[in-house]
Structure formats: structure tokens, C-alpha cells
Amino acid sequence: MAEFLYRVGRWSARRAKTVIVAWLAVLVAAGVAFALGAGTLATTFSIPGTPTAEVTDRLQSDFPDASGGTGTVVVQSADGEELTAAQQDEIAGLVADASEVDGVTAVMDPFVTEADRATQQQQVEDGRAQVEAGRTQLEAGQAQLDAGRAQLEAGQAQLDAARAQAEAAGMLAQAQPQLDAQQATIDQGLAALETQQTALDDGASQLEEQSAQLEQGATLLDMASEIRMVSEDGTTAIVMISFTDPQMEIPQETKDELVSVFDTAPADLEVHLSADMTMGAPSIIGAGEIVGLLVAAVVLVVMLGTLIGAGLPILTALIGVGIGALGALSLSGVVEMASVTPVLGLMLGLAVGIDYSLFIVNRHRRQLKAGDELHESIALANGTSGNAVVFAGTTVLVALLALNVTGIPFLGLMGTVGAACIAIAVLIAVTLTPALLGLVGERILSKKERARLAGTAVGGSGAATRGAQEAQGATSAPAEIRPMSTGWAVVRVVVGIAALLLVALPALDLRLNLPDGSTEPHDSTQYQAYSTLAEKFGEGQNGTLLVVADLPAVEAGSEAEAAVDSMTAQVEIAQTLFDQEDVVAVAPIGTSEDGTVAAFQVVPAEGPTSESTEELVHTLRDMSPIDGTYEIGVAGSASGNVDISEKLASALPVYLAVVVGLSLIILVLVFRSIFVPVIATLGFILSYFAALGGVVAIYQWGWLGGVFGVESPGPILNFLPTILVGILFGLAMDYMLFLGSGMREAYAHGAPARIAVVQGVRAGRSVVTAAAIIMIAVFGGFIFSHSAMIRPIGFALAFGVLVDAFVIRMMVVPALMHLAGDKAWWLPRWLDKILPDVDVEGASLERRHPHEAAGAAEAAPEDDLDKDTASVRG
């Protein structure tokens, strides 16, 4: 690979315009693809197969009316007073306009809804009064029946006495006709009374059934009493919007059109749209990101000493991220892509693009100052540092692609897009960077450096000059370089590890979820909607749950009987749900056409990201089947976020194990050691958890919230820990590679193990320091993004790079290797024999290509890249 990159670098330097035009053509093609194929980015996340997804899928098939998502718009009077009749009419106009938007099934007028609720409550009260009146009438009728029965019974007694007297007097035969006639009259009276009693009993039974149904309705109204559409003080109203598509699939175009409708609200109304309505795609680049780039530019100027040298890595990185971001967005029309995905690619492309180009530029500058010929220096830099760049980029790429093993589609796509941006950055580094270096020539050096180089050039070759310098350095190295003291090494290890363990402690309290309106900036409409709902209607109104229950199949019978049975089941289920702790209100939404599925809205006591709401989701699921009869499922945004967070948390250990295993294999190949890969990997794990600890302390606990713009601490973005593993692993391997390979090379050339540690750190610390600062600056620019999802990702990456580069790689690892001495490079013989020789730094390339004198290579004919490639294969 080193030989191939050497030839690629030389060819690119000599065909600079061709290479530059080719990459610009690729950039233009990516722009055209974006213009033609870009679609809408998803602002919500879903994972197939989760309990929430299963319930949603079932609703779509069995109860489509209840499967659509919902949105919330909060409307207040601008003066804080009770909404007037005129303002209510204005809200009604907005409701009418919103109901015309494509993809909207219904928009609830809050005042009509409250009027309907009041009507229902009045109907209940009127019904109760009618029931009481009916009972009074029934009681009066019963009293009359009882009186008539008493009279008939008294007549029967008299008739029986008369019959007895007639029989005693021997006059029964003569009195029999008269007695029978009287008996018939009494029997007829009693029969009439029984008929009346039956009618009275039927009336009482019907009245009790009506009373029971009435009380069931009253019970449902009472359980739903806290679900108000107009606040108690009358100053605030909620406009609920129902969509055709499920919550996770609502088109952004539909949301945008609704936002436009409510933007036309009159000045006397304040309108706030909730996060589920306005959580649009974050901007690709903002002020913070530009500041990060400026900091990176300053670092490059300080390190390289020229504006051209500083601008070249930034230019190549911008071209790379332009291709990567536009290419990714061009696929958003056919692939469901989360809004954070292209931003993540931008982060990575900028950071590694600058660093990878810097490594090659820095090596080329060093060789030029040593007297190497221009094109030979470019080729050699590409074959050595470029080879390390390819290897380092490959580790990041593989780690990101490994996100697909989690089985989570949106996370796998993030990893794939990020990996594509890394691949583009590597390709640009090893082709466009040499081309630009060839174009700028010796201007990559400052005027002083060029003057110094011209003054020292006395006809000797660059190889001879550098050879003399290296010989002198080799002779003087043992006298000048001293290993660190063992006591100081112990102090470095103890202090470094203790500090990171302390920083990592908050990670033990890590809570995962997706951001909601409470985490948005306080001046945003999302936060205003969230806080207003919490204040006026209760915090749980921001995260209602959808509970779906299976009802028994309807048996043969009348529709009235079926309706009664269905109502009874709904009341029983709703009452059970309402009786649970942390449930504020329950309201039935309706039943499916066949009566086998019922849906309920459940309002929790706290917001969607609270621990109590998360526990409530699990409690409700564990209750199924209710009373051993009714199977239930839970859905809704809050439920979906809980499921996604748990799915990600369960996938994290597997992914971390894959990355750790990959780390060990790669490092064993590179360093041909057991000790070095183990401490390097353990260091990565420590820096990873330290980064998580910092994220929890700031974004979940709220420490230093004013510094980082955290106005409302809350749970951590649920996919952040997983995405952090892949990215931080790749970057940690970069730094370990550029520091550790210097140690390995010095040790392999005969330097004592502890001297080799110092030589390796000295050789790589300047470029690693600059690269790390650039990474921190680029990632840090995203800390102040307007998006609540981007901010913690930017901080986690910036802080992770900070602790890994400066604490683990430059402080702890060298100290541990000093303490291990020669044992640090121990490798079993059997393993040494089977491992391939991975020449990451291209040391063998330098031995194969002696550095020609200035001008010698200029006379040689230009090589064709295809011929070079063929010669390599030969």
C-alpha cells in the first residue's frame, strides 16, 4: 500500500490540475444529485419490532382512525387576560384553515370541545335528575299497587269468611254464584295488579340500566376531567391536530404547511407550536461551527507558519464534506434519513479531513526543509504519512460501519454515512492534497524557511543532508534523551487514571431518551409550548400515552346489548388504568368497527422524559391482561422514545465488545505486542466513560449549564453513547497510531524500551497535539448548535478527544510503557510468526526510495499512474 500511495502521490503532484478538476467535477455532481434527489429528513426516530411499533402497526390495520399521530398548538391571549369571544372566533378561523391541510384528519376547536364536554356533563346531571324523577314515580306507582293489592287481599279475606259462613249455614249452594262472581272480580284485580307490577318492574329495570349507563358515562367524564382544552383561567387554549400518518411518519411538508397556517395568527394571540410540530432538521452549519473552523485555522497557521499551509487542509476538508453531505442528502428522497445524519457526517468529515491532510502536509514540509526534491517529497509523504492516514481512516470507517450490527436502521445509516464521509476524506487526503502541494510548490514553506533552505543548499543531495542530520541525531540521541523517572511515571498513571475515573462517575447515573420541548432554548416556540402546557394543564399533557386494549368478540345479540357490553369493558379498563400511580387522567378514544379494539388516552403525572413516565409505561405493559381478560399495549411518542432508548442501551454492550475486539486485533497487528494493545484499548474505554460522565454532568445534571447553554437539563440523547463508541474509537486509534508507531520504530532500531517511549512521544506529540486541538475546535463548534440533539454530540466528541489525546495517549500510556520496559513489546513467538508485517508508517518505503537530489527528478519523464500500478502488481 505504501508503494502504491507513493506513486499516487507523485502522479497527483505532477498532474495537479487534472486531479483538482476531477474532484471539483465530483463536487458539482454531488450538488446536482442533491438538487435532483434531495427529500425530507426525518425528525423522529423509530425502530421496527419494538412494542410501540407493534401497537402502531396493529392500529393501522385494525383501528386506522386511532393510528394517526397528533400535534399540539398552544394559543394564548397576548395580554395574558381571558380569551375574548372575538379571540375565540379567531382561533376557530385558524382551526378551519388547519383542517384543510393535506395529511390532517381533524383539528379540534378547543372551545367547541369544552362546550361539548359541558353539554355531556349537563346531560349527565339531567339524566341523573330524570332517573331520580323516574324512581320517585316508580315508588309512587309501587305504593298504589301495594294499596290496591292490600284492598284485594282484604276483599279476599271477607269473601273467604262469607264462603265459610254460607257453608256453615248450609246455604253455600245458593250463595255460590254470587261468591264466584266476587272471586272472579278479585282474581281479575289481582291479575291486573300483577300486570302492572311486571310493567313497573320492567320500568325499574330499564331505569337502573339507564342509571348504570349514565354512571358509566359520568365515571369516564370524571376520569377525563383533567384533560382540558382550555385552561381554568381561560387565558390559554390547546388546538389538537390529528394526522393521517403515524407519529413517526408525519411528512415534514404537512408540518411546514401547518406552521404557515398558524404563523398568520392575529397579533392579539400568541401561538406556540410543540416540538412534535416544529422539530425540523438542524442547520448543516452555523456560527458555532464557523468559529470552530477559525480556531482550527489559527492552529494550522501557528503550526505550519504560512497561510497557504493552513488553508490547504481546510480547503480539502471543505471539499470532502461538501461531497459527503450533498451526496448523503441526495439520497434522502429515497431513504428515510434522520435529520442528524448529515450533520454527523459534516462533523466527522471536517475534523478528520483537516487532520488527515495535515499529517501529509506536515511530513512534506519536514522533508522539504531537509532538502528533498519537491515531487519526491510529496510522493514520499503520501507513501508514509498517507499510508498511516489510510490505515487510521480504515479503523474509523470499520468502526462506523459496525454500527449496522446493532440492528437499528437509523443508527446503521448514520454509521454508513459517517463511514462514507471518512472514506471521501481519506481519498481526498491521498490525491487532492498531493495535487495542491504540487501546485503551490515550495510556497508551502514560509519565506524564512525557503531562504534558509536556499542558503544551506550547496550542491549536496537532500538525502545526504538529511542523512547527516539523522546520523548526528543518532549519535547524540543517547546523550540528549533521558527516560522519565519511574516515580514520575507512577504519578502520571495514578493521577491520570484517578482523574478520569472521577470524571466518569456521573456516567453511572446515565438516563437515555430523545429530547423534547423542555430541552430546547427557552426563547424557542417548542419550549414555550412545553412550559405553557406544563404550567396551565399539567406536565403530563406534554407526553400522553396511547393504550390499546383487546375487547372480547361480540356475541350474537342486539346492537344495544353489544354497546352496553363494550361500554362496560371500556369503563372497567379505564378505571384500572386510572387507578395506577402517576396517572392523572384517562379518556376513551373509541373502538374499532368490529368492536374488538379500544383505544384510550392516558395522561401521566410528569413529562415524557421523566423517570415516572418511563416506569408507568412498563407498569401498564406488565398489567396485561387486565383482570385476565383484556390484553393491552402502550404506544405514543413517550412510549416510543422509551422503547428506542432501551433498544439502544441493549445494543451498546454488543457493539462495544465488537469495537474493543477490533481494537485489540488492529493494535496487535500494528505494534506486534500484547501489552500495548491492552493498555491502549483500556485507555479508550476509560476515555469513553469519562466523556459520558462529562455529558451526564453537564446535560443531565446541569453542571456548568450557563457555560454550555444548557437551560433545562434532562436525559441524554439515546443514541449518543453508541455513536460515541464508533467515532471516539477511530480517533483514539489515530492518536495511538501516530504516537505508538514512533515508539515501535525507535525500539525496532535498537533504542532501549524506555528511551524509545520518549523518542516516540517527541516525534509525534506536535502533530497529535495540533490534530487533537483541531478536532476539539471543530467538534466544539457544534456544542452551541441550535439543535438540542447536536449539542451533546459535539460536546461528547470534543471532550472525548481532549481526554483521550492529552490524558490517555500523551500522559498515561507513555508512563505505563515506561513502567513495563522491554516487556511492553513482548509477543509470543508463535503469534509473531503468523502475524503479517504491517508497515503503517512506510519505513520500508523510505529504504526503497533514496531521496534524489533537487532537480534530478525534474528531468525524469512523468510516470503514468496505470504503469506505476502495473509495476507494483508485477
PDB file of N, CA, C and O in Angstrom, residues 178-212:
ATOM      1  N   GLN A 178    -123.013 -15.988  43.569  1.00  0.00           N
ATOM      2  CA  GLN A 178    -122.590 -14.639  43.968  1.00  0.00           C
ATOM      3  C   GLN A 178    -121.138 -14.619  44.443  1.00  0.00           C
ATOM      4  O   GLN A 178    -120.359 -13.718  44.124  1.00  0.00           O
ATOM      5  N   LEU A 179    -120.782 -15.662  45.214  1.00  0.00           N
ATOM      6  CA  LEU A 179    -119.392 -15.750  45.715  1.00  0.00           C
ATOM      7  C   LEU A 179    -118.414 -15.908  44.554  1.00  0.00           C
ATOM      8  O   LEU A 179    -117.327 -15.314  44.543  1.00  0.00           O
ATOM      9  N   ASP A 180    -118.773 -16.743  43.574  1.00  0.00           N
ATOM     10  CA  ASP A 180    -117.863 -16.933  42.424  1.00  0.00           C
ATOM     11  C   ASP A 180    -117.682 -15.640  41.627  1.00  0.00           C
ATOM     12  O   ASP A 180    -116.570 -15.354  41.123  1.00  0.00           O
ATOM     13  N   ALA A 181    -118.790 -14.903  41.525  1.00  0.00           N
ATOM     14  CA  ALA A 181    -118.683 -13.640  40.804  1.00  0.00           C
ATOM     15  C   ALA A 181    -117.733 -12.681  41.525  1.00  0.00           C
ATOM     16  O   ALA A 181    -116.890 -12.004  40.913  1.00  0.00           O
ATOM     17  N   GLN A 182    -117.858 -12.642  42.868  1.00  0.00           N
ATOM     18  CA  GLN A 182    -116.950 -11.773  43.642  1.00  0.00           C
ATOM     19  C   GLN A 182    -115.493 -12.256  43.534  1.00  0.00           C
ATOM     20  O   GLN A 182    -114.558 -11.460  43.434  1.00  0.00           O
ATOM     21  N   GLN A 183    -115.338 -13.615  43.546  1.00  0.00           N
ATOM     22  CA  GLN A 183    -113.980 -14.166  43.426  1.00  0.00           C
ATOM     23  C   GLN A 183    -113.373 -13.815  42.070  1.00  0.00           C
ATOM     24  O   GLN A 183    -112.182 -13.498  41.966  1.00  0.00           O
ATOM     25  N   ALA A 184    -114.176 -13.891  41.022  1.00  0.00           N
ATOM     26  CA  ALA A 184    -113.674 -13.542  39.685  1.00  0.00           C
ATOM     27  C   ALA A 184    -113.232 -12.090  39.644  1.00  0.00           C
ATOM     28  O   ALA A 184    -112.196 -11.746  39.019  1.00  0.00           O
ATOM     29  N   THR A 185    -114.030 -11.228  40.327  1.00  0.00           N
ATOM     30  CA  THR A 185    -113.648  -9.806  40.352  1.00  0.00           C
ATOM     31  C   THR A 185    -112.320  -9.611  41.068  1.00  0.00           C
ATOM     32  O   THR A 185    -111.430  -8.864  40.601  1.00  0.00           O
ATOM     33  N   ILE A 186    -112.146 -10.308  42.176  1.00  0.00           N
ATOM     34  CA  ILE A 186    -110.868 -10.186  42.914  1.00  0.00           C
ATOM     35  C   ILE A 186    -109.719 -10.739  42.091  1.00  0.00           C
ATOM     36  O   ILE A 186    -108.634 -10.139  42.022  1.00  0.00           O
ATOM     37  N   ASP A 187    -109.958 -11.905  41.446  1.00  0.00           N
ATOM     38  CA  ASP A 187    -108.882 -12.500  40.632  1.00  0.00           C
ATOM     39  C   ASP A 187    -108.485 -11.580  39.476  1.00  0.00           C
ATOM     40  O   ASP A 187    -107.291 -11.448  39.143  1.00  0.00           O
ATOM     41  N   GLN A 188    -109.472 -10.992  38.870  1.00  0.00           N
ATOM     42  CA  GLN A 188    -109.172 -10.048  37.795  1.00  0.00           C
ATOM     43  C   GLN A 188    -108.366  -8.857  38.316  1.00  0.00           C
ATOM     44  O   GLN A 188    -107.421  -8.385  37.670  1.00  0.00           O
ATOM     45  N   GLY A 189    -108.729  -8.378  39.490  1.00  0.00           N
ATOM     46  CA  GLY A 189    -107.986  -7.263  40.091  1.00  0.00           C
ATOM     47  C   GLY A 189    -106.533  -7.647  40.380  1.00  0.00           C
ATOM     48  O   GLY A 189    -105.611  -6.877  40.119  1.00  0.00           O
ATOM     49  N   LEU A 190    -106.383  -8.875  40.933  1.00  0.00           N
ATOM     50  CA  LEU A 190    -105.016  -9.327  41.232  1.00  0.00           C
ATOM     51  C   LEU A 190    -104.198  -9.508  39.957  1.00  0.00           C
ATOM     52  O   LEU A 190    -102.998  -9.170  39.893  1.00  0.00           O
ATOM     53  N   ALA A 191    -104.853 -10.068  38.909  1.00  0.00           N
ATOM     54  CA  ALA A 191    -104.136 -10.233  37.623  1.00  0.00           C
ATOM     55  C   ALA A 191    -103.711  -8.892  37.064  1.00  0.00           C
ATOM     56  O   ALA A 191    -102.597  -8.732  36.516  1.00  0.00           O
ATOM     57  N   ALA A 192    -104.620  -7.915  37.184  1.00  0.00           N
ATOM     58  CA  ALA A 192    -104.281  -6.579  36.695  1.00  0.00           C
ATOM     59  C   ALA A 192    -103.109  -6.002  37.482  1.00  0.00           C
ATOM     60  O   ALA A 192    -102.197  -5.358  36.922  1.00  0.00           O
ATOM     61  N   LEU A 193    -103.143  -6.250  38.795  1.00  0.00           N
ATOM     62  CA  LEU A 193    -102.033  -5.761  39.619  1.00  0.00           C
ATOM     63  C   LEU A 193    -100.710  -6.420  39.226  1.00  0.00           C
ATOM     64  O   LEU A 193     -99.658  -5.771  39.186  1.00  0.00           O
ATOM     65  N   GLU A 194    -100.745  -7.731  38.947  1.00  0.00           N
ATOM     66  CA  GLU A 194     -99.511  -8.428  38.537  1.00  0.00           C
ATOM     67  C   GLU A 194     -98.969  -7.874  37.217  1.00  0.00           C
ATOM     68  O   GLU A 194     -97.763  -7.739  37.044  1.00  0.00           O
ATOM     69  N   THR A 195     -99.948  -7.586  36.317  1.00  0.00           N
ATOM     70  CA  THR A 195     -99.521  -6.991  35.039  1.00  0.00           C
ATOM     71  C   THR A 195     -98.867  -5.639  35.278  1.00  0.00           C
ATOM     72  O   THR A 195     -97.801  -5.325  34.701  1.00  0.00           O
ATOM     73  N   GLN A 196     -99.516  -4.840  36.131  1.00  0.00           N
ATOM     74  CA  GLN A 196     -98.951  -3.538  36.457  1.00  0.00           C
ATOM     75  C   GLN A 196     -97.605  -3.670  37.180  1.00  0.00           C
ATOM     76  O   GLN A 196     -96.665  -2.897  36.946  1.00  0.00           O
ATOM     77  N   GLN A 197     -97.513  -4.697  38.066  1.00  0.00           N
ATOM     78  CA  GLN A 197     -96.257  -4.916  38.788  1.00  0.00           C
ATOM     79  C   GLN A 197     -95.127  -5.292  37.830  1.00  0.00           C
ATOM     80  O   GLN A 197     -93.998  -4.844  37.960  1.00  0.00           O
ATOM     81  N   THR A 198     -95.485  -6.149  36.866  1.00  0.00           N
ATOM     82  CA  THR A 198     -94.470  -6.540  35.865  1.00  0.00           C
ATOM     83  C   THR A 198     -94.001  -5.333  35.079  1.00  0.00           C
ATOM     84  O   THR A 198     -92.779  -5.156  34.840  1.00  0.00           O
ATOM     85  N   ALA A 199     -94.962  -4.506  34.671  1.00  0.00           N
ATOM     86  CA  ALA A 199     -94.592  -3.294  33.932  1.00  0.00           C
ATOM     87  C   ALA A 199     -93.746  -2.370  34.791  1.00  0.00           C
ATOM     88  O   ALA A 199     -92.768  -1.761  34.331  1.00  0.00           O
ATOM     89  N   LEU A 200     -94.142  -2.287  36.078  1.00  0.00           N
ATOM     90  CA  LEU A 200     -93.384  -1.444  36.998  1.00  0.00           C
ATOM     91  C   LEU A 200     -91.967  -1.981  37.193  1.00  0.00           C
ATOM     92  O   LEU A 200     -90.988  -1.224  37.188  1.00  0.00           O
ATOM     93  N   ASP A 201     -91.857  -3.308  37.320  1.00  0.00           N
ATOM     94  CA  ASP A 201     -90.521  -3.922  37.483  1.00  0.00           C
ATOM     95  C   ASP A 201     -89.664  -3.730  36.234  1.00  0.00           C
ATOM     96  O   ASP A 201     -88.465  -3.470  36.330  1.00  0.00           O
ATOM     97  N   ASP A 202     -90.302  -3.890  35.065  1.00  0.00           N
ATOM     98  CA  ASP A 202     -89.551  -3.646  33.823  1.00  0.00           C
ATOM     99  C   ASP A 202     -89.083  -2.203  33.751  1.00  0.00           C
ATOM    100  O   ASP A 202     -87.938  -1.919  33.326  1.00  0.00           O
ATOM    101  N   GLY A 203     -89.948  -1.297  34.125  1.00  0.00           N
ATOM    102  CA  GLY A 203     -89.564   0.114  34.126  1.00  0.00           C
ATOM    103  C   GLY A 203     -88.420   0.382  35.083  1.00  0.00           C
ATOM    104  O   GLY A 203     -87.475   1.120  34.775  1.00  0.00           O
ATOM    105  N   ALA A 204     -88.501  -0.251  36.268  1.00  0.00           N
ATOM    106  CA  ALA A 204     -87.419  -0.081  37.249  1.00  0.00           C
ATOM    107  C   ALA A 204     -86.109  -0.659  36.718  1.00  0.00           C
ATOM    108  O   ALA A 204     -85.034  -0.083  36.906  1.00  0.00           O
ATOM    109  N   SER A 205     -86.221  -1.828  36.060  1.00  0.00           N
ATOM    110  CA  SER A 205     -85.013  -2.455  35.499  1.00  0.00           C
ATOM    111  C   SER A 205     -84.395  -1.564  34.427  1.00  0.00           C
ATOM    112  O   SER A 205     -83.171  -1.355  34.398  1.00  0.00           O
ATOM    113  N   GLN A 206     -85.251  -1.047  33.534  1.00  0.00           N
ATOM    114  CA  GLN A 206     -84.738  -0.153  32.492  1.00  0.00           C
ATOM    115  C   GLN A 206     -84.131   1.110  33.103  1.00  0.00           C
ATOM    116  O   GLN A 206     -83.103   1.603  32.646  1.00  0.00           O
ATOM    117  N   LEU A 207     -84.792   1.601  34.129  1.00  0.00           N
ATOM    118  CA  LEU A 207     -84.290   2.802  34.786  1.00  0.00           C
ATOM    119  C   LEU A 207     -82.915   2.543  35.409  1.00  0.00           C
ATOM    120  O   LEU A 207     -82.009   3.376  35.314  1.00  0.00           O
ATOM    121  N   GLU A 208     -82.755   1.373  36.027  1.00  0.00           N
ATOM    122  CA  GLU A 208     -81.459   1.042  36.624  1.00  0.00           C
ATOM    123  C   GLU A 208     -80.390   0.846  35.558  1.00  0.00           C
ATOM    124  O   GLU A 208     -79.220   1.209  35.755  1.00  0.00           O
ATOM    125  N   GLU A 209     -80.783   0.257  34.405  1.00  0.00           N
ATOM    126  CA  GLU A 209     -79.820   0.118  33.307  1.00  0.00           C
ATOM    127  C   GLU A 209     -79.400   1.497  32.798  1.00  0.00           C
ATOM    128  O   GLU A 209     -78.215   1.742  32.547  1.00  0.00           O
ATOM    129  N   GLN A 210     -80.412   2.362  32.638  1.00  0.00           N
ATOM    130  CA  GLN A 210     -80.089   3.719  32.213  1.00  0.00           C
ATOM    131  C   GLN A 210     -79.209   4.415  33.242  1.00  0.00           C
ATOM    132  O   GLN A 210     -78.252   5.121  32.889  1.00  0.00           O
ATOM    133  N   SER A 211     -79.510   4.198  34.505  1.00  0.00           N
ATOM    134  CA  SER A 211     -78.708   4.803  35.570  1.00  0.00           C
ATOM    135  C   SER A 211     -77.281   4.268  35.542  1.00  0.00           C
ATOM    136  O   SER A 211     -76.316   5.023  35.697  1.00  0.00           O
ATOM    137  N   ALA A 212     -77.148   2.952  35.317  1.00  0.00           N
ATOM    138  CA  ALA A 212     -75.814   2.357  35.254  1.00  0.00           C
ATOM    139  C   ALA A 212     -75.021   2.921  34.080  1.00  0.00           C
ATOM    140  O   ALA A 212     -73.841   3.269  34.217  1.00  0.00           O
TER     141      ALA A 212
END
